[in-house]
Amino acid sequence: LGINSFYNLQILQHDKNLGTFYVYKHWGRIGSKGNSNSKTFSSLSSAKDAFEATYFDKTGNEWEERKNFVKKPGKFYPVEVDYGAEDQKLLEVKRGSGSALDKQVADLVCLLFDQQVMKQTLIELEFDVSKTPLGKLKQSNIQKGYEALKSIEKILTEGSEETEDKNNSESKDNNSEGKNKELILRDL
């Protein structure tokens, strides 16, 4: 289990043969295409059994107890994803909207972020967005990450101040004693 890894696990039902189910697994390093496989089942209960066994193997938690999830060392943990409607309105950029960019650059930016062009490209690629919700991190996960970064910043800032104070103190000692001692920096 890598520190920057993901593991997606799903039960899927065949579109036409409603008695066929799949346990689909997709895993890899974040930012990579990853690997995937699926196993076919002839009943929902056998697919659920396989799903729950894999869930336990990968998380150390029972599927039935997911609401009381306990993070285990060396195991995956769920990340809350919000598949709801976008809360923020997107800023609509139009050509000639008073941009200070060179006209060619502005035209390129407009083309790159043109939602209609994106939708048309996805249709041409036969990619059904309605069947593949591209979620976003929930605000609670973003807040947890922010709090972790603030804690790290505090440790680094306090460590930096302590090191500076120690260096200043030793520098005064070196000057007052006329010695050329090396300054010691504390590892963070």
Short mmCIF file of C-alpha atoms in Angstrom, two decimals:
data_model
loop_
_atom_site.label_atom_id
_atom_site.label_comp_id
_atom_site.label_asym_id
_atom_site.label_seq_id
_atom_site.Cartn_x
_atom_site.Cartn_y
_atom_site.Cartn_z
CA LEU A 1 0.00 0.00 0.00
CA GLY A 2 1.58 3.23 -1.15
CA ILE A 3 1.03 6.53 0.57
CA ASN A 4 -0.42 8.10 -2.60
CA SER A 5 -2.57 5.20 -3.73
CA PHE A 6 -6.24 4.73 -4.46
CA TYR A 7 -8.55 1.74 -4.56
CA ASN A 8 -12.06 1.92 -6.01
CA LEU A 9 -14.47 -0.95 -5.48
CA GLN A 10 -17.94 -1.24 -7.02
CA ILE A 11 -20.75 -3.70 -7.62
CA LEU A 12 -22.24 -3.24 -11.08
CA GLN A 13 -25.28 -4.80 -12.70
CA HIS A 14 -25.26 -5.69 -16.40
CA ASP A 15 -27.38 -3.24 -18.44
CA LYS A 16 -29.27 -5.92 -20.40
CA ASN A 17 -28.81 -9.17 -18.50
CA LEU A 18 -30.10 -8.02 -15.12
CA GLY A 19 -29.12 -11.32 -13.46
CA THR A 20 -25.41 -10.69 -14.08
CA PHE A 21 -23.34 -8.70 -11.60
CA TYR A 22 -19.72 -7.59 -11.54
CA VAL A 23 -17.34 -6.64 -8.76
CA TYR A 24 -15.17 -4.00 -10.38
CA LYS A 25 -11.81 -3.02 -8.86
CA HIS A 26 -9.65 -0.09 -9.93
CA TRP A 27 -6.42 0.70 -8.10
CA GLY A 28 -3.11 2.46 -8.52
CA ARG A 29 -1.05 5.49 -7.67
CA ILE A 30 -2.85 8.83 -7.62
CA GLY A 31 -2.28 10.59 -10.91
CA SER A 32 -1.77 7.36 -12.85
CA LYS A 33 -4.20 5.39 -15.00
CA GLY A 34 -3.89 2.50 -12.57
CA ASN A 35 -5.04 -1.08 -13.06
CA SER A 36 -8.47 -2.63 -13.05
CA ASN A 37 -10.27 -5.94 -13.18
CA SER A 38 -13.73 -7.30 -12.72
CA LYS A 39 -15.23 -10.61 -11.73
CA THR A 40 -18.62 -11.82 -12.93
CA PHE A 41 -21.30 -13.19 -10.58
CA SER A 42 -24.68 -14.76 -11.30
CA SER A 43 -26.34 -13.37 -8.17
CA LEU A 44 -26.30 -10.12 -6.24
CA SER A 45 -25.64 -11.94 -2.95
CA SER A 46 -22.46 -13.63 -4.26
CA ALA A 47 -21.27 -10.28 -5.69
CA LYS A 48 -21.94 -8.63 -2.31
CA ASP A 49 -19.98 -11.37 -0.51
CA ALA A 50 -16.97 -10.84 -2.79
CA PHE A 51 -17.27 -7.05 -2.46
CA GLU A 52 -17.42 -7.21 1.35
CA ALA A 53 -14.46 -9.60 1.55
CA THR A 54 -12.36 -7.25 -0.61
CA TYR A 55 -13.52 -4.22 1.38
CA PHE A 56 -12.41 -5.90 4.61
CA ASP A 57 -9.09 -6.99 3.07
CA LYS A 58 -8.30 -3.46 1.86
CA THR A 59 -9.60 -1.44 4.84
CA GLY A 60 -9.56 -3.75 7.85
CA ASN A 61 -13.20 -2.75 8.46
CA GLU A 62 -16.46 -4.61 7.90
CA TRP A 63 -18.73 -3.10 5.24
CA GLU A 64 -21.69 -3.11 7.67
CA GLU A 65 -19.65 -0.96 10.08
CA ARG A 66 -18.55 1.65 7.51
CA LYS A 67 -20.42 4.43 9.34
CA ASN A 68 -18.15 3.74 12.35
CA PHE A 69 -15.00 3.39 10.22
CA VAL A 70 -11.71 3.09 12.10
CA LYS A 71 -8.60 3.94 10.09
CA LYS A 72 -6.04 1.12 10.25
CA PRO A 73 -2.29 1.43 9.60
CA GLY A 74 -1.26 0.25 6.15
CA LYS A 75 -4.87 0.06 4.94
CA PHE A 76 -7.05 2.20 2.71
CA TYR A 77 -9.71 4.50 4.14
CA PRO A 78 -12.73 6.07 2.46
CA VAL A 79 -12.65 9.61 1.14
CA GLU A 80 -15.98 11.38 1.12
CA VAL A 81 -16.95 12.56 -2.34
CA ASP A 82 -19.75 14.96 -3.15
CA TYR A 83 -21.55 14.07 -6.38
CA GLY A 84 -24.14 16.81 -5.94
CA ALA A 85 -24.70 19.89 -8.01
CA GLU A 86 -21.94 22.47 -8.15
CA ASP A 87 -22.42 25.00 -5.35
CA GLN A 88 -20.52 27.77 -7.05
CA LYS A 89 -21.50 29.33 -10.34
CA LEU A 90 -18.83 29.17 -12.98
CA LEU A 91 -17.55 32.47 -14.28
CA GLU A 92 -18.48 32.83 -17.90
CA VAL A 93 -15.67 34.21 -19.99
CA LYS A 94 -16.48 35.60 -23.40
CA ARG A 95 -14.25 36.94 -26.12
CA GLY A 96 -13.94 40.69 -25.93
CA SER A 97 -14.88 40.87 -22.22
CA GLY A 98 -12.20 43.45 -21.42
CA SER A 99 -9.29 41.04 -20.94
CA ALA A 100 -5.79 42.49 -20.91
CA LEU A 101 -4.50 39.34 -22.63
CA ASP A 102 -3.28 39.41 -26.19
CA LYS A 103 -6.19 38.52 -28.51
CA GLN A 104 -4.62 35.20 -29.62
CA VAL A 105 -3.95 34.16 -26.01
CA ALA A 106 -7.47 35.21 -24.94
CA ASP A 107 -8.98 33.20 -27.82
CA LEU A 108 -6.95 30.14 -26.80
CA VAL A 109 -8.02 30.46 -23.14
CA CYS A 110 -11.67 30.79 -24.21
CA LEU A 111 -11.35 27.69 -26.40
CA LEU A 112 -9.64 25.66 -23.66
CA PHE A 113 -12.40 26.43 -21.14
CA ASP A 114 -15.38 26.38 -23.48
CA GLN A 115 -17.87 24.00 -21.84
CA GLN A 116 -19.75 23.36 -25.06
CA VAL A 117 -16.54 22.22 -26.78
CA MET A 118 -15.79 19.95 -23.81
CA LYS A 119 -19.28 18.42 -23.92
CA GLN A 120 -19.07 17.89 -27.67
CA THR A 121 -15.66 16.21 -27.33
CA LEU A 122 -17.00 13.85 -24.64
CA ILE A 123 -19.96 12.96 -26.88
CA GLU A 124 -17.60 12.25 -29.78
CA LEU A 125 -15.58 9.98 -27.46
CA GLU A 126 -18.86 8.23 -26.49
CA PHE A 127 -18.27 9.15 -22.86
CA ASP A 128 -21.55 9.29 -20.92
CA VAL A 129 -21.05 11.86 -18.17
CA SER A 130 -24.40 11.01 -16.59
CA LYS A 131 -23.20 7.44 -15.89
CA THR A 132 -19.82 8.54 -14.57
CA PRO A 133 -20.18 11.20 -11.91
CA LEU A 134 -16.91 13.02 -11.53
CA GLY A 135 -17.22 13.91 -7.86
CA LYS A 136 -15.32 16.40 -5.82
CA LEU A 137 -13.89 16.20 -2.36
CA LYS A 138 -16.33 17.07 0.37
CA GLN A 139 -15.67 20.25 2.33
CA SER A 140 -14.93 18.17 5.47
CA ASN A 141 -11.98 16.46 3.70
CA ILE A 142 -10.62 19.78 2.48
CA GLN A 143 -10.91 21.16 6.03
CA LYS A 144 -9.02 18.15 7.46
CA GLY A 145 -6.23 18.68 4.92
CA TYR A 146 -6.08 22.39 5.72
CA GLU A 147 -5.84 21.67 9.46
CA ALA A 148 -3.02 19.19 8.84
CA LEU A 149 -1.12 21.76 6.77
CA LYS A 150 -1.61 24.43 9.47
CA SER A 151 -0.21 22.00 12.09
CA ILE A 152 2.82 21.34 9.91
CA GLU A 153 3.30 25.06 9.34
CA LYS A 154 3.14 25.69 13.10
CA ILE A 155 5.74 22.98 13.79
CA LEU A 156 8.03 24.33 11.09
CA THR A 157 7.60 27.94 12.23
CA GLU A 158 8.22 27.13 15.89
CA GLY A 159 11.16 24.91 14.94
CA SER A 160 12.55 27.69 12.75
CA GLU A 161 12.27 30.25 15.56
CA GLU A 162 13.91 27.89 18.07
CA THR A 163 16.78 27.21 15.67
CA GLU A 164 17.24 30.93 15.00
CA ASP A 165 17.25 31.72 18.75
CA LYS A 166 19.80 28.96 19.40
CA ASN A 167 21.99 30.13 16.52
CA ASN A 168 21.86 33.75 17.72
CA SER A 169 22.72 32.66 21.26
CA GLU A 170 25.65 30.51 20.09
CA SER A 171 26.81 33.25 17.74
CA LYS A 172 27.00 35.69 20.68
CA ASP A 173 28.89 33.06 22.67
CA ASN A 174 31.32 32.54 19.79
CA ASN A 175 31.92 36.26 19.39
CA SER A 176 32.29 36.94 23.07
CA GLU A 177 34.71 34.06 23.54
CA GLY A 178 36.49 34.72 20.27
CA LYS A 179 36.03 31.09 19.22
CA ASN A 180 35.02 29.86 15.76
CA LYS A 181 32.47 27.23 16.77
CA GLU A 182 30.17 25.78 14.15
CA LEU A 183 26.52 26.66 14.56
CA ILE A 184 24.33 23.66 15.25
CA LEU A 185 21.02 23.43 13.43
CA ARG A 186 18.38 21.17 14.92
CA ASP A 187 16.85 18.68 12.51
CA LEU A 188 13.15 19.20 12.03
#
